[in-house]
Amino acid sequence: MFLNRKSVFTIHAFFVFILSNAQVSVCSWNLMNFGKSKSDTELAFIATTINNYDVVAIQEVVTGNGGAKAVYRLVNILNNKGFKWDYAISDPTTSANASSRERYAFLWKTSKVKKIGASWLEQNYQEEIDREPFMSTFECKGKQVTIASFHAVPKKKNPESEIKYFKLLPALYPNLHLVFLGDFNCSQSNTVFNPLKKMGYKSILENQKTSLRQKCINNDCLASEYDTMFYNSIKINSLQSGIIPFYKSFITLKEARKISDHIPIWSTFQLL
């Protein structure tokens, strides 16, 4: 069959439309002790850093009123940047140790995505997982994605012992298009993720450190490969992904670490 130039252009335009449909940009950031001590200037910097994304997942929001107030203040700043934002804050996690309890937060542009139903702290493995993930479903152009935001216990407390339960969540939610993201306190190459990988889940990052050193060593300012997103590649495409090296905006790491000891990560997902 012969296709003229106009037909070829039309077909190309059709596939470009298909590929660009139902795309959601997602950012994840462990904002160290968020709500404990963040000045207006620091919140403004955070808002500028995350403003280009459709959905933002924040880990390590403090449990007191300061955490919720900080999220509210951040959203107010974002609302003055050209888009309307909404947000959801979790209840405190049900950690046995009260000192390790935290909240999570989701922020999203209402013109880009719609939140479906209530967000929830995953209850099935509350006793096995110290800070159970905070989950929320978002819809873009008729397609949905469910994000599970997570902050694992520190490396010295063996985060693998709780991450291993994530392999059970896809069976609990067989109809949801899941993305697991956050600070796992271990590398995506760890064998604990192998069951998820065998199901078709992929990490958006490989060999990418995401936590900050105390001091840079020969211009190397990143310490460990802790943060990533795992997405079901059968149901979702990751079109682009990366990190935001925000610390380069500061003269010293000491100043940067007032914002956080982790850098943000991001991905643009195509929902299938």
mmCIF file of N, CA, C and O in Angstrom, residues 15-107:
data_model
loop_
_atom_site.group_PDB
_atom_site.id
_atom_site.type_symbol
_atom_site.label_atom_id
_atom_site.label_comp_id
_atom_site.label_asym_id
_atom_site.label_seq_id
_atom_site.Cartn_x
_atom_site.Cartn_y
_atom_site.Cartn_z
ATOM 1 N N PHE A 15 0.246 8.589 16.359
ATOM 2 C CA PHE A 15 1.036 7.847 17.330
ATOM 3 C C PHE A 15 1.677 8.777 18.353
ATOM 4 O O PHE A 15 1.831 8.419 19.515
ATOM 5 N N VAL A 16 2.036 9.986 17.947
ATOM 6 C CA VAL A 16 2.559 10.967 18.901
ATOM 7 C C VAL A 16 1.486 11.281 19.934
ATOM 8 O O VAL A 16 1.734 11.367 21.136
ATOM 9 N N PHE A 17 0.229 11.394 19.468
ATOM 10 C CA PHE A 17 -0.873 11.662 20.390
ATOM 11 C C PHE A 17 -1.056 10.522 21.377
ATOM 12 O O PHE A 17 -1.228 10.723 22.578
ATOM 13 N N ILE A 18 -1.009 9.272 20.838
ATOM 14 C CA ILE A 18 -1.181 8.117 21.703
ATOM 15 C C ILE A 18 -0.085 8.076 22.762
ATOM 16 O O ILE A 18 -0.330 7.850 23.942
ATOM 17 N N LEU A 19 1.160 8.307 22.354
ATOM 18 C CA LEU A 19 2.272 8.223 23.288
ATOM 19 C C LEU A 19 2.229 9.325 24.333
ATOM 20 O O LEU A 19 2.722 9.161 25.438
ATOM 21 N N SER A 20 1.657 10.470 23.997
ATOM 22 C CA SER A 20 1.653 11.595 24.924
ATOM 23 C C SER A 20 0.409 11.605 25.796
ATOM 24 O O SER A 20 0.288 12.436 26.688
ATOM 25 N N ASN A 21 -0.533 10.680 25.543
ATOM 26 C CA ASN A 21 -1.782 10.658 26.294
ATOM 27 C C ASN A 21 -1.572 10.023 27.667
ATOM 28 O O ASN A 21 -0.786 9.094 27.830
ATOM 29 N N ALA A 22 -2.315 10.523 28.656
ATOM 30 C CA ALA A 22 -2.289 9.965 30.014
ATOM 31 C C ALA A 22 -0.874 9.852 30.568
ATOM 32 O O ALA A 22 -0.424 8.788 30.996
ATOM 33 N N GLN A 23 -0.158 10.956 30.570
ATOM 34 C CA GLN A 23 1.176 11.006 31.153
ATOM 35 C C GLN A 23 1.133 11.780 32.467
ATOM 36 O O GLN A 23 0.509 12.839 32.556
ATOM 37 N N VAL A 24 1.795 11.227 33.467
ATOM 38 C CA VAL A 24 1.819 11.843 34.790
ATOM 39 C C VAL A 24 3.255 11.922 35.265
ATOM 40 O O VAL A 24 3.968 10.913 35.305
ATOM 41 N N SER A 25 3.693 13.113 35.627
ATOM 42 C CA SER A 25 5.041 13.269 36.181
ATOM 43 C C SER A 25 4.951 13.189 37.703
ATOM 44 O O SER A 25 4.136 13.873 38.325
ATOM 45 N N VAL A 26 5.784 12.332 38.282
ATOM 46 C CA VAL A 26 5.735 12.050 39.719
ATOM 47 C C VAL A 26 7.097 12.340 40.344
ATOM 48 O O VAL A 26 8.132 11.921 39.820
ATOM 49 N N CYS A 27 7.082 13.059 41.439
ATOM 50 C CA CYS A 27 8.301 13.367 42.188
ATOM 51 C C CYS A 27 8.180 12.780 43.585
ATOM 52 O O CYS A 27 7.097 12.796 44.187
ATOM 53 N N SER A 28 9.270 12.240 44.093
ATOM 54 C CA SER A 28 9.317 11.702 45.456
ATOM 55 C C SER A 28 10.482 12.341 46.195
ATOM 56 O O SER A 28 11.582 12.436 45.657
ATOM 57 N N TRP A 29 10.225 12.735 47.440
ATOM 58 C CA TRP A 29 11.285 13.419 48.191
ATOM 59 C C TRP A 29 11.136 13.131 49.676
ATOM 60 O O TRP A 29 10.088 13.395 50.274
ATOM 61 N N ASN A 30 12.170 12.578 50.273
ATOM 62 C CA ASN A 30 12.270 12.467 51.718
ATOM 63 C C ASN A 30 12.767 13.823 52.222
ATOM 64 O O ASN A 30 13.936 14.168 52.063
ATOM 65 N N LEU A 31 11.845 14.586 52.814
ATOM 66 C CA LEU A 31 12.172 15.924 53.315
ATOM 67 C C LEU A 31 12.420 15.834 54.818
ATOM 68 O O LEU A 31 11.489 15.955 55.620
ATOM 69 N N MET A 32 13.635 15.614 55.155
ATOM 70 C CA MET A 32 14.066 15.321 56.521
ATOM 71 C C MET A 32 13.356 16.176 57.571
ATOM 72 O O MET A 32 13.382 17.400 57.531
ATOM 73 N N ASN A 33 12.676 15.491 58.519
ATOM 74 C CA ASN A 33 11.985 16.159 59.624
ATOM 75 C C ASN A 33 11.078 17.283 59.151
ATOM 76 O O ASN A 33 11.048 18.367 59.742
ATOM 77 N N PHE A 34 10.321 17.018 58.091
ATOM 78 C CA PHE A 34 9.501 18.077 57.499
ATOM 79 C C PHE A 34 8.423 18.530 58.479
ATOM 80 O O PHE A 34 7.568 17.756 58.902
ATOM 81 N N GLY A 35 8.486 19.793 58.835
ATOM 82 C CA GLY A 35 7.570 20.363 59.809
ATOM 83 C C GLY A 35 8.218 20.643 61.138
ATOM 84 O O GLY A 35 7.678 21.380 61.954
ATOM 85 N N LYS A 36 9.393 20.070 61.359
ATOM 86 C CA LYS A 36 10.102 20.327 62.606
ATOM 87 C C LYS A 36 10.824 21.661 62.538
ATOM 88 O O LYS A 36 10.799 22.439 63.497
ATOM 89 N N SER A 37 11.472 21.916 61.412
ATOM 90 C CA SER A 37 12.196 23.190 61.273
ATOM 91 C C SER A 37 12.393 23.502 59.798
ATOM 92 O O SER A 37 13.387 23.103 59.210
ATOM 93 N N LYS A 38 11.432 24.200 59.205
ATOM 94 C CA LYS A 38 11.559 24.663 57.819
ATOM 95 C C LYS A 38 11.080 26.111 57.778
ATOM 96 O O LYS A 38 9.922 26.412 58.086
ATOM 97 N N SER A 39 11.994 26.997 57.408
ATOM 98 C CA SER A 39 11.667 28.421 57.350
ATOM 99 C C SER A 39 10.853 28.711 56.091
ATOM 100 O O SER A 39 10.747 27.877 55.179
ATOM 101 N N ASP A 40 10.290 29.921 56.003
ATOM 102 C CA ASP A 40 9.549 30.321 54.806
ATOM 103 C C ASP A 40 10.447 30.298 53.581
ATOM 104 O O ASP A 40 10.011 29.913 52.489
ATOM 105 N N THR A 41 11.694 30.699 53.764
ATOM 106 C CA THR A 41 12.643 30.699 52.644
ATOM 107 C C THR A 41 12.906 29.269 52.164
ATOM 108 O O THR A 41 12.953 28.998 50.959
ATOM 109 N N GLU A 42 13.058 28.344 53.109
ATOM 110 C CA GLU A 42 13.302 26.946 52.749
ATOM 111 C C GLU A 42 12.078 26.329 52.080
ATOM 112 O O GLU A 42 12.192 25.578 51.103
ATOM 113 N N LEU A 43 10.879 26.666 52.571
ATOM 114 C CA LEU A 43 9.658 26.166 51.942
ATOM 115 C C LEU A 43 9.505 26.714 50.527
ATOM 116 O O LEU A 43 9.063 25.999 49.617
ATOM 117 N N ALA A 44 9.878 27.963 50.330
ATOM 118 C CA ALA A 44 9.807 28.554 48.993
ATOM 119 C C ALA A 44 10.760 27.839 48.042
ATOM 120 O O ALA A 44 10.434 27.598 46.868
ATOM 121 N N PHE A 45 11.933 27.468 48.542
ATOM 122 C CA PHE A 45 12.894 26.733 47.715
ATOM 123 C C PHE A 45 12.331 25.354 47.354
ATOM 124 O O PHE A 45 12.427 24.915 46.202
ATOM 125 N N ILE A 46 11.741 24.679 48.329
ATOM 126 C CA ILE A 46 11.145 23.365 48.075
ATOM 127 C C ILE A 46 10.037 23.481 47.038
ATOM 128 O O ILE A 46 9.944 22.663 46.112
ATOM 129 N N ALA A 47 9.193 24.502 47.175
ATOM 130 C CA ALA A 47 8.088 24.694 46.236
ATOM 131 C C ALA A 47 8.598 24.901 44.812
ATOM 132 O O ALA A 47 8.060 24.323 43.850
ATOM 133 N N THR A 48 9.631 25.701 44.659
ATOM 134 C CA THR A 48 10.206 25.926 43.330
ATOM 135 C C THR A 48 10.775 24.639 42.754
ATOM 136 O O THR A 48 10.665 24.368 41.557
ATOM 137 N N THR A 49 11.346 23.805 43.609
ATOM 138 C CA THR A 49 11.971 22.556 43.167
ATOM 139 C C THR A 49 10.943 21.555 42.651
ATOM 140 O O THR A 49 11.202 20.838 41.676
ATOM 141 N N ILE A 50 9.783 21.491 43.275
ATOM 142 C CA ILE A 50 8.787 20.461 42.920
ATOM 143 C C ILE A 50 7.676 20.980 42.017
ATOM 144 O O ILE A 50 6.822 20.192 41.576
ATOM 145 N N ASN A 51 7.669 22.252 41.698
ATOM 146 C CA ASN A 51 6.534 22.869 41.010
ATOM 147 C C ASN A 51 6.271 22.306 39.621
ATOM 148 O O ASN A 51 5.154 22.409 39.105
ATOM 149 N N ASN A 52 7.266 21.705 38.979
ATOM 150 C CA ASN A 52 7.086 21.229 37.603
ATOM 151 C C ASN A 52 6.437 19.850 37.514
ATOM 152 O O ASN A 52 6.200 19.357 36.401
ATOM 153 N N TYR A 53 6.116 19.229 38.649
ATOM 154 C CA TYR A 53 5.600 17.860 38.636
ATOM 155 C C TYR A 53 4.108 17.843 38.933
ATOM 156 O O TYR A 53 3.563 18.769 39.534
ATOM 157 N N ASP A 54 3.439 16.780 38.477
ATOM 158 C CA ASP A 54 1.988 16.674 38.642
ATOM 159 C C ASP A 54 1.601 16.124 40.003
ATOM 160 O O ASP A 54 0.603 16.543 40.591
ATOM 161 N N VAL A 55 2.362 15.140 40.482
ATOM 162 C CA VAL A 55 2.116 14.520 41.786
ATOM 163 C C VAL A 55 3.428 14.487 42.547
ATOM 164 O O VAL A 55 4.459 14.120 41.987
ATOM 165 N N VAL A 56 3.391 14.855 43.819
ATOM 166 C CA VAL A 56 4.590 14.838 44.665
ATOM 167 C C VAL A 56 4.297 14.016 45.909
ATOM 168 O O VAL A 56 3.283 14.223 46.586
ATOM 169 N N ALA A 57 5.169 13.059 46.182
ATOM 170 C CA ALA A 57 5.069 12.243 47.392
ATOM 171 C C ALA A 57 6.169 12.679 48.354
ATOM 172 O O ALA A 57 7.343 12.723 47.978
ATOM 173 N N ILE A 58 5.789 13.008 49.567
ATOM 174 C CA ILE A 58 6.750 13.467 50.580
ATOM 175 C C ILE A 58 6.801 12.452 51.707
ATOM 176 O O ILE A 58 5.772 12.036 52.237
ATOM 177 N N GLN A 59 8.014 12.051 52.068
ATOM 178 C CA GLN A 59 8.222 11.185 53.231
ATOM 179 C C GLN A 59 8.873 11.991 54.367
ATOM 180 O O GLN A 59 9.478 13.015 54.135
ATOM 181 N N GLU A 60 8.719 11.470 55.555
ATOM 182 C CA GLU A 60 9.318 12.010 56.778
ATOM 183 C C GLU A 60 8.683 13.330 57.212
ATOM 184 O O GLU A 60 9.369 14.264 57.635
ATOM 185 N N VAL A 61 7.364 13.390 57.140
ATOM 186 C CA VAL A 61 6.612 14.506 57.718
ATOM 187 C C VAL A 61 6.438 14.205 59.204
ATOM 188 O O VAL A 61 6.008 13.110 59.575
ATOM 189 N N VAL A 62 6.771 15.160 60.062
ATOM 190 C CA VAL A 62 6.702 14.898 61.503
ATOM 191 C C VAL A 62 5.254 14.732 61.938
ATOM 192 O O VAL A 62 4.318 15.241 61.300
ATOM 193 N N THR A 63 5.052 13.996 63.034
ATOM 194 C CA THR A 63 3.702 13.612 63.429
ATOM 195 C C THR A 63 2.919 14.713 64.125
ATOM 196 O O THR A 63 1.689 14.685 64.141
ATOM 197 N N GLY A 64 3.587 15.658 64.737
ATOM 198 C CA GLY A 64 2.880 16.719 65.447
ATOM 199 C C GLY A 64 2.191 17.683 64.503
ATOM 200 O O GLY A 64 2.210 17.537 63.279
ATOM 201 N N ASN A 65 1.581 18.716 65.075
ATOM 202 C CA ASN A 65 0.887 19.711 64.266
ATOM 203 C C ASN A 65 1.830 20.424 63.304
ATOM 204 O O ASN A 65 1.411 20.910 62.259
ATOM 205 N N GLY A 66 3.109 20.461 63.649
ATOM 206 C CA GLY A 66 4.078 21.143 62.785
ATOM 207 C C GLY A 66 4.167 20.522 61.409
ATOM 208 O O GLY A 66 4.362 21.224 60.415
ATOM 209 N N GLY A 67 4.026 19.183 61.328
ATOM 210 C CA GLY A 67 4.109 18.521 60.032
ATOM 211 C C GLY A 67 2.955 18.892 59.125
ATOM 212 O O GLY A 67 3.144 19.255 57.960
ATOM 213 N N ALA A 68 1.736 18.807 59.646
ATOM 214 C CA ALA A 68 0.556 19.148 58.859
ATOM 215 C C ALA A 68 0.573 20.619 58.453
ATOM 216 O O ALA A 68 0.231 20.970 57.319
ATOM 217 N N LYS A 69 0.992 21.475 59.375
ATOM 218 C CA LYS A 69 1.046 22.906 59.074
ATOM 219 C C LYS A 69 2.081 23.203 57.986
ATOM 220 O O LYS A 69 1.866 24.058 57.125
ATOM 221 N N ALA A 70 3.208 22.489 58.024
ATOM 222 C CA ALA A 70 4.243 22.709 57.013
ATOM 223 C C ALA A 70 3.742 22.307 55.628
ATOM 224 O O ALA A 70 4.026 22.985 54.634
ATOM 225 N N VAL A 71 3.007 21.200 55.544
ATOM 226 C CA VAL A 71 2.437 20.786 54.258
ATOM 227 C C VAL A 71 1.458 21.849 53.763
ATOM 228 O O VAL A 71 1.467 22.227 52.580
ATOM 229 N N TYR A 72 0.611 22.346 54.645
ATOM 230 C CA TYR A 72 -0.356 23.382 54.285
ATOM 231 C C TYR A 72 0.351 24.649 53.800
ATOM 232 O O TYR A 72 -0.052 25.252 52.792
ATOM 233 N N ARG A 73 1.419 25.046 54.499
ATOM 234 C CA ARG A 73 2.171 26.242 54.089
ATOM 235 C C ARG A 73 2.816 26.029 52.722
ATOM 236 O O ARG A 73 2.822 26.929 51.877
ATOM 237 N N LEU A 74 3.347 24.831 52.495
ATOM 238 C CA LEU A 74 3.975 24.528 51.213
ATOM 239 C C LEU A 74 2.951 24.592 50.082
ATOM 240 O O LEU A 74 3.228 25.150 49.007
ATOM 241 N N VAL A 75 1.774 24.046 50.308
ATOM 242 C CA VAL A 75 0.726 24.070 49.280
ATOM 243 C C VAL A 75 0.293 25.502 48.985
ATOM 244 O O VAL A 75 0.048 25.864 47.825
ATOM 245 N N ASN A 76 0.214 26.337 49.997
ATOM 246 C CA ASN A 76 -0.139 27.746 49.778
ATOM 247 C C ASN A 76 0.878 28.440 48.882
ATOM 248 O O ASN A 76 0.512 29.253 48.019
ATOM 249 N N ILE A 77 2.146 28.131 49.078
ATOM 250 C CA ILE A 77 3.184 28.712 48.225
ATOM 251 C C ILE A 77 3.031 28.203 46.799
ATOM 252 O O ILE A 77 3.112 28.971 45.825
ATOM 253 N N LEU A 78 2.795 26.906 46.649
ATOM 254 C CA LEU A 78 2.622 26.327 45.316
ATOM 255 C C LEU A 78 1.425 26.923 44.590
ATOM 256 O O LEU A 78 1.453 27.138 43.365
ATOM 257 N N ASN A 79 0.360 27.221 45.319
ATOM 258 C CA ASN A 79 -0.844 27.769 44.705
ATOM 259 C C ASN A 79 -0.628 29.159 44.120
ATOM 260 O O ASN A 79 -1.460 29.642 43.340
ATOM 261 N N ASN A 80 0.459 29.795 44.483
ATOM 262 C CA ASN A 80 0.786 31.118 43.934
ATOM 263 C C ASN A 80 1.754 31.041 42.760
ATOM 264 O O ASN A 80 2.292 32.057 42.331
ATOM 265 N N LYS A 81 1.959 29.817 42.237
ATOM 266 C CA LYS A 81 2.915 29.624 41.153
ATOM 267 C C LYS A 81 2.250 29.250 39.823
ATOM 268 O O LYS A 81 2.913 28.767 38.914
ATOM 269 N N GLY A 82 0.938 29.446 39.738
ATOM 270 C CA GLY A 82 0.283 29.252 38.445
ATOM 271 C C GLY A 82 -0.626 28.047 38.343
ATOM 272 O O GLY A 82 -1.403 27.939 37.387
ATOM 273 N N PHE A 83 -0.544 27.100 39.292
ATOM 274 C CA PHE A 83 -1.401 25.921 39.282
ATOM 275 C C PHE A 83 -2.116 25.799 40.620
ATOM 276 O O PHE A 83 -1.609 26.234 41.650
ATOM 277 N N LYS A 84 -3.308 25.176 40.592
ATOM 278 C CA LYS A 84 -4.033 24.866 41.827
ATOM 279 C C LYS A 84 -3.579 23.498 42.313
ATOM 280 O O LYS A 84 -3.579 22.523 41.566
ATOM 281 N N TRP A 85 -3.175 23.435 43.574
ATOM 282 C CA TRP A 85 -2.702 22.193 44.183
ATOM 283 C C TRP A 85 -3.652 21.751 45.290
ATOM 284 O O TRP A 85 -4.263 22.570 45.970
ATOM 285 N N ASP A 86 -3.756 20.443 45.450
ATOM 286 C CA ASP A 86 -4.469 19.869 46.591
ATOM 287 C C ASP A 86 -3.504 18.927 47.312
ATOM 288 O O ASP A 86 -2.414 18.637 46.810
ATOM 289 N N TYR A 87 -3.905 18.434 48.470
ATOM 290 C CA TYR A 87 -2.979 17.594 49.231
ATOM 291 C C TYR A 87 -3.725 16.629 50.136
ATOM 292 O O TYR A 87 -4.900 16.815 50.467
ATOM 293 N N ALA A 88 -3.030 15.567 50.514
ATOM 294 C CA ALA A 88 -3.531 14.595 51.493
ATOM 295 C C ALA A 88 -2.392 14.261 52.432
ATOM 296 O O ALA A 88 -1.261 14.021 51.995
ATOM 297 N N ILE A 89 -2.687 14.241 53.728
ATOM 298 C CA ILE A 89 -1.687 13.920 54.756
ATOM 299 C C ILE A 89 -2.141 12.667 55.489
ATOM 300 O O ILE A 89 -3.313 12.545 55.866
ATOM 301 N N SER A 90 -1.228 11.741 55.695
ATOM 302 C CA SER A 90 -1.586 10.507 56.391
ATOM 303 C C SER A 90 -1.700 10.743 57.893
ATOM 304 O O SER A 90 -1.164 11.715 58.438
ATOM 305 N N ASP A 91 -2.404 9.839 58.548
ATOM 306 C CA ASP A 91 -2.298 9.758 60.002
ATOM 307 C C ASP A 91 -0.880 9.321 60.349
ATOM 308 O O ASP A 91 -0.148 8.821 59.479
ATOM 309 N N PRO A 92 -0.460 9.460 61.587
ATOM 310 C CA PRO A 92 0.854 8.927 61.969
ATOM 311 C C PRO A 92 0.905 7.418 61.722
ATOM 312 O O PRO A 92 -0.089 6.711 61.900
ATOM 313 N N THR A 93 2.056 6.948 61.298
ATOM 314 C CA THR A 93 2.224 5.506 61.120
ATOM 315 C C THR A 93 2.107 4.815 62.472
ATOM 316 O O THR A 93 2.273 5.441 63.525
ATOM 317 N N THR A 94 1.858 3.519 62.426
ATOM 318 C CA THR A 94 1.561 2.797 63.668
ATOM 319 C C THR A 94 2.779 2.069 64.229
ATOM 320 O O THR A 94 2.669 0.968 64.759
ATOM 321 N N SER A 95 3.936 2.678 64.086
ATOM 322 C CA SER A 95 5.176 2.085 64.581
ATOM 323 C C SER A 95 5.079 1.770 66.070
ATOM 324 O O SER A 95 4.527 2.552 66.850
ATOM 325 N N ALA A 96 5.610 0.624 66.461
ATOM 326 C CA ALA A 96 5.620 0.253 67.874
ATOM 327 C C ALA A 96 6.414 1.261 68.693
ATOM 328 O O ALA A 96 6.058 1.591 69.829
ATOM 329 N N ASN A 97 7.499 1.754 68.092
ATOM 330 C CA ASN A 97 8.325 2.767 68.742
ATOM 331 C C ASN A 97 7.782 4.147 68.366
ATOM 332 O O ASN A 97 7.843 4.556 67.217
ATOM 333 N N ALA A 98 7.240 4.852 69.329
ATOM 334 C CA ALA A 98 6.604 6.144 69.064
ATOM 335 C C ALA A 98 7.559 7.140 68.410
ATOM 336 O O ALA A 98 7.142 7.975 67.609
ATOM 337 N N SER A 99 8.846 7.050 68.743
ATOM 338 C CA SER A 99 9.817 8.011 68.205
ATOM 339 C C SER A 99 10.050 7.837 66.707
ATOM 340 O O SER A 99 10.584 8.738 66.055
ATOM 341 N N SER A 100 9.688 6.684 66.160
ATOM 342 C CA SER A 100 9.907 6.456 64.731
ATOM 343 C C SER A 100 8.654 6.701 63.893
ATOM 344 O O SER A 100 8.677 6.548 62.678
ATOM 345 N N ARG A 101 7.552 7.074 64.526
ATOM 346 C CA ARG A 101 6.318 7.347 63.793
ATOM 347 C C ARG A 101 6.442 8.622 62.966
ATOM 348 O O ARG A 101 7.031 9.612 63.403
ATOM 349 N N GLU A 102 5.865 8.572 61.791
ATOM 350 C CA GLU A 102 5.909 9.713 60.876
ATOM 351 C C GLU A 102 4.590 9.800 60.131
ATOM 352 O O GLU A 102 3.755 8.894 60.200
ATOM 353 N N ARG A 103 4.436 10.880 59.400
ATOM 354 C CA ARG A 103 3.342 11.028 58.450
ATOM 355 C C ARG A 103 3.923 11.029 57.034
ATOM 356 O O ARG A 103 5.131 11.235 56.841
ATOM 357 N N TYR A 104 3.059 10.824 56.061
ATOM 358 C CA TYR A 104 3.384 11.011 54.651
ATOM 359 C C TYR A 104 2.452 12.083 54.094
ATOM 360 O O TYR A 104 1.421 12.397 54.686
ATOM 361 N N ALA A 105 2.790 12.594 52.922
ATOM 362 C CA ALA A 105 1.896 13.546 52.245
ATOM 363 C C ALA A 105 1.964 13.339 50.742
ATOM 364 O O ALA A 105 3.011 12.984 50.187
ATOM 365 N N PHE A 106 0.821 13.532 50.088
ATOM 366 C CA PHE A 106 0.737 13.631 48.641
ATOM 367 C C PHE A 106 0.278 15.037 48.285
ATOM 368 O O PHE A 106 -0.650 15.575 48.911
ATOM 369 N N LEU A 107 0.912 15.625 47.279
ATOM 370 C CA LEU A 107 0.496 16.909 46.730
ATOM 371 C C LEU A 107 0.268 16.697 45.240
ATOM 372 O O LEU A 107 1.015 15.955 44.600
#
